[in-house]
XYZ file of C-alpha atoms in Angstrom:
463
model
C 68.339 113.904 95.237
C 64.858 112.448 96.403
C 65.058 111.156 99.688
C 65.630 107.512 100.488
C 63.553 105.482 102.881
C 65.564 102.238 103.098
C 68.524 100.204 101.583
C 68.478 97.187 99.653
C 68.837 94.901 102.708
C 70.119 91.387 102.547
C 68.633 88.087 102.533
C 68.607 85.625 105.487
C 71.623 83.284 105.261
C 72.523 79.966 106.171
C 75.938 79.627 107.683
C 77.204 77.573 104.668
C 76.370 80.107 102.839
C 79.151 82.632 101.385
C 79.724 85.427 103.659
C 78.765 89.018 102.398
C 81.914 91.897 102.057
C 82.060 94.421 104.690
C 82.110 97.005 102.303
C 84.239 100.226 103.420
C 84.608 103.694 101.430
C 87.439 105.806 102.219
C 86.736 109.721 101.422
C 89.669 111.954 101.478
C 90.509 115.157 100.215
C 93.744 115.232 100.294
C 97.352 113.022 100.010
C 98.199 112.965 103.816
C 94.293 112.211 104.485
C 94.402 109.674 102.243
C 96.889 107.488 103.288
C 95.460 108.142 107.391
C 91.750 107.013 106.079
C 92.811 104.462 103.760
C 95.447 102.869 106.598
C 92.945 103.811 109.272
C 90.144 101.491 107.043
C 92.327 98.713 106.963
C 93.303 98.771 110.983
C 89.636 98.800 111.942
C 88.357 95.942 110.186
C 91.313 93.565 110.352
C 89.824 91.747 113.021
C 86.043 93.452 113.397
C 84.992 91.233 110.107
C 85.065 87.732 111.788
C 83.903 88.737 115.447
C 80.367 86.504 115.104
C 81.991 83.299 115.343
C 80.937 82.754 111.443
C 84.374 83.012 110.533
C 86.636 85.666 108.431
C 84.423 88.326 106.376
C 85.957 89.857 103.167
C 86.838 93.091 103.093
C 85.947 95.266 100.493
C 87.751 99.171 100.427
C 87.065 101.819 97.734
C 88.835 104.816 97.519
C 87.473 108.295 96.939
C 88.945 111.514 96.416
C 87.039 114.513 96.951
C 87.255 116.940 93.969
C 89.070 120.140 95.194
C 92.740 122.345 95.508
C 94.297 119.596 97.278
C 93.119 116.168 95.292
C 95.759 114.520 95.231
C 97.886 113.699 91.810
C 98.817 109.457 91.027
C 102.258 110.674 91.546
C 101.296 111.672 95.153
C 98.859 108.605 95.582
C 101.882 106.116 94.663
C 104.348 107.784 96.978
C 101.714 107.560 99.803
C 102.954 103.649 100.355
C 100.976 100.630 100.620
C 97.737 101.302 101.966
C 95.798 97.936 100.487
C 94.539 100.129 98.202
C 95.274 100.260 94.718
C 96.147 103.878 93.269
C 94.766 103.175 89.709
C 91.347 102.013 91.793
C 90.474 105.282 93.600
C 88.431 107.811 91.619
C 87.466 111.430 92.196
C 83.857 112.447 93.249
C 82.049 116.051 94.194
C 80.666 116.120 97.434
C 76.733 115.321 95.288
C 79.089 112.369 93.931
C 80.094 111.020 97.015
C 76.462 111.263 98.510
C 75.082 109.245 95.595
C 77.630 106.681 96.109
C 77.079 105.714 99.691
C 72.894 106.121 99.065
C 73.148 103.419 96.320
C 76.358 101.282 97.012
C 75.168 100.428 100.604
C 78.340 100.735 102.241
C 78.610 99.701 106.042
C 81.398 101.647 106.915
C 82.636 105.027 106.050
C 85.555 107.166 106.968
C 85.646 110.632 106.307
C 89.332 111.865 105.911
C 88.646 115.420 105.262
C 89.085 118.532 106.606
C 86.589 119.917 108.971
C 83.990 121.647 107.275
C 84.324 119.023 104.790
C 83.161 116.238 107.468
C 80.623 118.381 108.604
C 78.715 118.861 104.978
C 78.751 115.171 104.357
C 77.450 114.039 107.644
C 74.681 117.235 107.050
C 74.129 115.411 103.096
C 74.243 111.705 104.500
C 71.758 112.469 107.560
C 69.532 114.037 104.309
C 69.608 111.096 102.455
C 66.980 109.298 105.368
C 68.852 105.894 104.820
C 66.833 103.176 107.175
C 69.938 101.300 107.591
C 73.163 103.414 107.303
C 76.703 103.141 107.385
C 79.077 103.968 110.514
C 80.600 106.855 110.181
C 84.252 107.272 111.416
C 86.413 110.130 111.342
C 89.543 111.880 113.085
C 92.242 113.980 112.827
C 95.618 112.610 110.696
C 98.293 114.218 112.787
C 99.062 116.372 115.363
C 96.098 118.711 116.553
C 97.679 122.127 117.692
C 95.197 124.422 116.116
C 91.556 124.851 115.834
C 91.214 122.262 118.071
C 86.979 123.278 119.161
C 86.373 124.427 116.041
C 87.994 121.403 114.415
C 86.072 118.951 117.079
C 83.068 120.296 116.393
C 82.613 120.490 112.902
C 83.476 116.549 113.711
C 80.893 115.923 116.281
C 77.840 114.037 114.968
C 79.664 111.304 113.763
C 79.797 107.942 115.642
C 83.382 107.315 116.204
C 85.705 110.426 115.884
C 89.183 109.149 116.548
C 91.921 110.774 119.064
C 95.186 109.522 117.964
C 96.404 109.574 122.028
C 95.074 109.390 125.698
C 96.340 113.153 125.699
C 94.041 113.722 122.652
C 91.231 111.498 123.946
C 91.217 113.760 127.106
C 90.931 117.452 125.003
C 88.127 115.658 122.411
C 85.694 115.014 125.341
C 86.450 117.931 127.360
C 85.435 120.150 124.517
C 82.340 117.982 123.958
C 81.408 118.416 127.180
C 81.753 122.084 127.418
C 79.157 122.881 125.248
C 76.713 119.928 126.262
C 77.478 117.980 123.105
C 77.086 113.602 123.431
C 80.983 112.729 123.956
C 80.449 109.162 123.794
C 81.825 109.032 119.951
C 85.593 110.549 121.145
C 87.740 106.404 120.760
C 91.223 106.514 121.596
C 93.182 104.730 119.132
C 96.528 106.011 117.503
C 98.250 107.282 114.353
C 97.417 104.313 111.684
C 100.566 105.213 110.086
C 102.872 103.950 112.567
C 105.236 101.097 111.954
C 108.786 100.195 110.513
C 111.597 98.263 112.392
C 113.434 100.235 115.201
C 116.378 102.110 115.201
C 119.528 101.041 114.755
C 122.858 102.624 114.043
C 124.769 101.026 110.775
C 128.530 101.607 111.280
C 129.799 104.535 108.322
C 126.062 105.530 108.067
C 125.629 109.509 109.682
C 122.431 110.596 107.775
C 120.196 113.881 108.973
C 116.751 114.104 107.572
C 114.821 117.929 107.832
C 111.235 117.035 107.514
C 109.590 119.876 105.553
C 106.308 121.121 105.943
C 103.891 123.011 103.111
C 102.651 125.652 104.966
C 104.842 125.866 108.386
C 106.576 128.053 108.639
C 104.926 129.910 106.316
C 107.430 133.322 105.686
C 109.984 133.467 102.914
C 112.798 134.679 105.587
C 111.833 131.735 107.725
C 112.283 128.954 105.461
C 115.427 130.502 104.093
C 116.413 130.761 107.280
C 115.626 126.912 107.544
C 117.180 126.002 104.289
C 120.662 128.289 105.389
C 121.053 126.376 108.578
C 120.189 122.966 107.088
C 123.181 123.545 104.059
C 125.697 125.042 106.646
C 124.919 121.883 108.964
C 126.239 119.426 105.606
C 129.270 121.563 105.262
C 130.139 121.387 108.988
C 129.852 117.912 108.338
C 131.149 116.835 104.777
C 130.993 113.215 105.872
C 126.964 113.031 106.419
C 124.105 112.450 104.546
C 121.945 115.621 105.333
C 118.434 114.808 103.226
C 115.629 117.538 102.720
C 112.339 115.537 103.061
C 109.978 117.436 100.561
C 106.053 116.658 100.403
C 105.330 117.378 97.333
C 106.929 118.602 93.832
C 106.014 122.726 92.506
C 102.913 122.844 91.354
C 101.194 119.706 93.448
C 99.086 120.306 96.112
C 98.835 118.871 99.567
C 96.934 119.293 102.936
C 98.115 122.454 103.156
C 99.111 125.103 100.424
C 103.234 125.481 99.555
C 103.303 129.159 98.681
C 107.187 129.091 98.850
C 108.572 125.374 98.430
C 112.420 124.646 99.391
C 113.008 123.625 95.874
C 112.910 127.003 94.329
C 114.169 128.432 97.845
C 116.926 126.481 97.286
C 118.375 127.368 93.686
C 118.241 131.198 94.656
C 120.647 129.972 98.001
C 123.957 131.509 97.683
C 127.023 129.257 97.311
C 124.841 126.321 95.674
C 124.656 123.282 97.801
C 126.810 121.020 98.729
C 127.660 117.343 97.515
C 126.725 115.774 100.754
C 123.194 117.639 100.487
C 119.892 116.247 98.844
C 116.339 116.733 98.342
C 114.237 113.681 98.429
C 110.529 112.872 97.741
C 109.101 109.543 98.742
C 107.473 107.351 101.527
C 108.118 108.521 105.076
C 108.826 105.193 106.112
C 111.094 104.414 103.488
C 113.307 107.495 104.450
C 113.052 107.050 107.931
C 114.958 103.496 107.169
C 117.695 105.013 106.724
C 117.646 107.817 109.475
C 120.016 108.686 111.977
C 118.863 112.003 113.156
C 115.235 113.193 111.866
C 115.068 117.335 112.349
C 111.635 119.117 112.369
C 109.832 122.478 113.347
C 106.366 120.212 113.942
C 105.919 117.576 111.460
C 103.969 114.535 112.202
C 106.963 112.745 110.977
C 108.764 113.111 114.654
C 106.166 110.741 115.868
C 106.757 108.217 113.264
C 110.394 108.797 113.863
C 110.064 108.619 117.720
C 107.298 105.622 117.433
C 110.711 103.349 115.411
C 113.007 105.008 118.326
C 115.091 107.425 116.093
C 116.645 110.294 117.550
C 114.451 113.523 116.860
C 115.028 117.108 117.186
C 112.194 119.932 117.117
C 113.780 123.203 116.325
C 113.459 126.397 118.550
C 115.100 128.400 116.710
C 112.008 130.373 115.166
C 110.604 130.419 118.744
C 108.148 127.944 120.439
C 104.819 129.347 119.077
C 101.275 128.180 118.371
C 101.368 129.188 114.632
C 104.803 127.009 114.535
C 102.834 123.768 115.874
C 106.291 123.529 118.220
C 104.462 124.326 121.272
C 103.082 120.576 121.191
C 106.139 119.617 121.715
C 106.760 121.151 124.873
C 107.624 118.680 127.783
C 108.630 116.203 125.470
C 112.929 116.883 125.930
C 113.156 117.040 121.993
C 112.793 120.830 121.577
C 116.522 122.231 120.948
C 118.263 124.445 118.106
C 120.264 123.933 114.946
C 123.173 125.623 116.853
C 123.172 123.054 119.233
C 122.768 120.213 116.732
C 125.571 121.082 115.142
C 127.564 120.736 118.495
C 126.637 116.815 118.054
C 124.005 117.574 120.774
C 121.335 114.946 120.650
C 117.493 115.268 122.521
C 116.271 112.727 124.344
C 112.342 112.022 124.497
C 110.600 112.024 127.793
C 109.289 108.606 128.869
C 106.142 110.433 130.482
C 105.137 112.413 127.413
C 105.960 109.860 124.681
C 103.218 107.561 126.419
C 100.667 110.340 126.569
C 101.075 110.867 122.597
C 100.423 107.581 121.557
C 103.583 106.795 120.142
C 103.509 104.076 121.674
C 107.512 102.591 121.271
C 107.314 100.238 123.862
C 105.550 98.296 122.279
C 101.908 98.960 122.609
C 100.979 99.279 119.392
C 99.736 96.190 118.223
C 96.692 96.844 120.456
C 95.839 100.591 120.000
C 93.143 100.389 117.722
C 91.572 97.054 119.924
C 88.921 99.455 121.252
C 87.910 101.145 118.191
C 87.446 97.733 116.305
C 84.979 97.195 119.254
C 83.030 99.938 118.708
C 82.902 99.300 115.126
C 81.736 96.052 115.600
C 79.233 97.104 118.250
C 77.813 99.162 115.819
C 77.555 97.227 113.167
C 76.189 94.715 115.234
C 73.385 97.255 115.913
C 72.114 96.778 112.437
C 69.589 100.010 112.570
C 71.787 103.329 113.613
C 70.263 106.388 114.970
C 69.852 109.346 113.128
C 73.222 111.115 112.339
C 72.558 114.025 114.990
C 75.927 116.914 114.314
C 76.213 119.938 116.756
C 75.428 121.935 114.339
C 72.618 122.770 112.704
C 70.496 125.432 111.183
C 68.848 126.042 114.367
C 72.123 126.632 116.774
C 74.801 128.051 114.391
C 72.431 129.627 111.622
C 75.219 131.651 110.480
C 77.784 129.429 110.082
C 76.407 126.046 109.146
C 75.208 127.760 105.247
C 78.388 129.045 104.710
C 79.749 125.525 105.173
C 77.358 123.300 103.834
C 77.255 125.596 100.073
C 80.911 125.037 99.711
C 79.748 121.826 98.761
C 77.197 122.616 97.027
C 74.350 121.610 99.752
C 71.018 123.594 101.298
C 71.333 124.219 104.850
C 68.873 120.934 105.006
C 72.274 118.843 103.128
C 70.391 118.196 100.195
C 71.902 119.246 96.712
C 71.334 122.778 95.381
C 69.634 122.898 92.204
C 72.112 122.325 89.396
C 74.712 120.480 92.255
C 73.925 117.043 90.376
C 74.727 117.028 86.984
C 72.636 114.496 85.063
C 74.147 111.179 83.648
C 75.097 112.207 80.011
C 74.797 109.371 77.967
C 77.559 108.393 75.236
C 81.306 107.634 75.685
C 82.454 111.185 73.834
C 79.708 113.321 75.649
C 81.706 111.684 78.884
C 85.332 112.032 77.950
C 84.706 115.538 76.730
C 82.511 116.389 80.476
C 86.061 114.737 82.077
C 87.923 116.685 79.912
C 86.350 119.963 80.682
C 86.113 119.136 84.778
C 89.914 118.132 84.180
C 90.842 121.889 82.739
C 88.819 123.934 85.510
C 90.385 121.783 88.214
C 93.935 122.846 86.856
C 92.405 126.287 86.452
C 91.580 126.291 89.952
C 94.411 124.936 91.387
C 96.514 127.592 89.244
C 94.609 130.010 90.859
C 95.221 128.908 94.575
C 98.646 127.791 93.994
C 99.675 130.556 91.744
C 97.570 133.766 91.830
C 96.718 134.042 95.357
C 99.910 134.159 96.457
C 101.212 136.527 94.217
C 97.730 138.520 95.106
C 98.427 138.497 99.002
C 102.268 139.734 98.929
C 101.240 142.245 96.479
C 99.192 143.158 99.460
C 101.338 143.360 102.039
C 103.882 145.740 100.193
């Protein structure tokens, strides 16, 4: 990819004239990243598009899904919800792909929902790229942050807004910045942009209890049977409620994190069968949560959705309150209790003090938590001519991890292309369909691999 000295810029305009889009691209590499960039899009420019006084400024989103394990299928992009985004609209790009796109579309905003080392090669490949007048470059974190958290923040750092989804998260970001002399001044507090749906309330002969499930948490077999045991006996101690088993994703899809052992196949091995008054359900969060009397988690993301809409919410203890678990987050909150004691009829109660230090914002708040962050956005864009993109890392300070990252994606540790990363443009409808076709079968390949092999691989392992 030769290097590019400017964009196509735009000519002077009257103010009769039509207004130009903001154009937006939304990169995520997975289905829960998805839906927090694509939502996360829409919240920062719903109001940043008309701030010059020249009146309301289309908006203009395109999706794109980075090409790896977790790409998400249709099925999983239509179960995501509405995100203004149209499933059949988003289209899958390598890393070279996506690098091409923003160096010729022109984009003015871009947020990077991907995993760390993912954000970290493309703001290595866009600062390669030499644009004169780049986009703004957002990123974050789509959930609860309870691992990782420096390595995670700083294979963030370099871009220009990197979003904490609470004060309590705001606080960590720029102490971490901080202690290793990086610029700070990027960490915006803001919130989860999936947040919303009409409060609580009790219907009289509705008694439903939703278990949240979670891919890769915990992660043994005896654990999650252990989960799945207590979750069955809990609908036949109580024949007269609804007890749901919120699944992510069907065998054989992937999501931010690999299923090795899903609670579907966990669940037709379970002695006894199951219950009538017992069900597994797929579908939006929100539309679950609708009808939810008593959401039940070990760490899902979905207790602060559930808390944000007032719902009661239990995090289990009953595995222990452990990093690995994500529980320990949880700790001060008043929700942490056991399936034994759920069963009792106990209910948790959610400290005042620690909801409003999570951003869950349920009094009311939220309406106004992303009022700084369109600020910034608009302060940048205002800017016209950004700085350099300028990431903690670079060949010079972690020279043996920076490579590693940036050749996942197929870039030199300057975050151009490797030779052969860019395929040429092959010209003819069937040489196309048959390149899809063969990209298509070494995905699945791959995935089968991960999802499949590996697993089998690593118990064989530990026998």
């Amino acid at each position: 990819m030769p290097p590019r000295t400017s964009n196509a810029a735009d000519p002077a305009r009257t103010p009769a004239e039509p207004r130009p889009a903001l154009r937006v691209a939304v990169l995520a590499d997975s289905d829960t990243r998805w839906k927090w960039g694509a939502l996360t899009a829409r919240r920062l420019t719903a109001e940043v598009a008309g701030t010059d006084g020249r009146g309301a400024r289309p908006v203009e989103v395109s999706g794109l899904l980075l090409r790896g394990r977790a790409t998400p299928t249709p099925r999983q992009l239509a179960e995501v919800g509405e995100v203004g985004i149209e499933a059949e609209k988003v289209r899958e790009v390598t890393a070279v792909e996506f690098l091409h796109t923003v160096r010729d579309e022109g984009y003015d905003v871009v947020v990077l929902a991907l995993v760390g080392g993912g954000v970290q090669a493309m703001l290595h490949g866009l600062a390669a790229l030499h644009l004169t007048r780049r986009p703004v470059i957002v990123t974050g974190y789509v959930g609860v942050v309870y691992e990782k958290l420096a390595d995670g923040l700083l294979l963030r750092h370099g871009a220009d807004i990197v979003l904490a989804n609470s004060a309590h998260d705001a606080g960590r970001f720029r102490a971490v910045y901080e202690g290793v002399d990086a610029d700070a001044s990027a960490v915006t507090e803001a919130a989860l942009p999936f947040l919303g749906g009409a409060p609580y309330r009790p219907e009289e002969g509705r008694d439903t209890v939703v278990f949240a499930a979670q891919p890769s948490v915990p992660a043994s077999r005896a654990d999650r049977t252990y989960l799945l045991r207590r979750l069955v006996e809990h609908a036949r101690l109580h024949p007269r409620r609804e007890v749901l088993l919120k699944l992510r994703s069907k065998p054989g899809e992937h999501t931010t994190h690999i299923e090795e052992l899903p609670y579907q196949k966990l669940a037709q091995k379970l002695p006894g069968g199951l219950p009538p008054n017992f069900r597994l359900v797929y579908g939006h969060m929100g539309e679950v949560l609708d009808r939810t009397d008593l959401l039940v988690t070990v760490s899902s993301t979905a207790a602060l959705e559930s808390l944000h809409r007032r719902i009661p919410t239990a995090v289990l203890t009953d595995l222990g309150v452990r990093e690995p678990l994500g529980n320990h987050h949880f700790v001060g909150s008043g929700l942490l209790t056991s399936w034994d004691k759920l069963d009792g009829g106990f209910r948790p109660r959610p400290d005042s003090g620690w909801l409003a230090g999570q951003g869950v914002a349920a009094d009311g708040s939220y309406g106004t938590a992303y009022d700084t962050a369109r600020a910034r956005v608009a302060e940048l864009l205002a800017e016209g001519q950004l700085p350099p993109l300028a990431p903690y890392y670079t060949p010079a300070t972690a020279p043996g991890y920076l490579p590693g990252i940036l050749a996942r994606h197929h870039l030199a540790p300057d975050g151009t292309p490797l030779p052969g990363a860019a395929a040429p443009q092959e010209p003819g409808r069937v040489r196309g369909a048959v390149r899809e076709t063969v990209r298509n079968a070494a995905r699945g390949a791959y995935r089968h691999g991960v999802q499949r092999v590996a697993p089998v691989i690593r118990r064989m392992g530990e026998l």
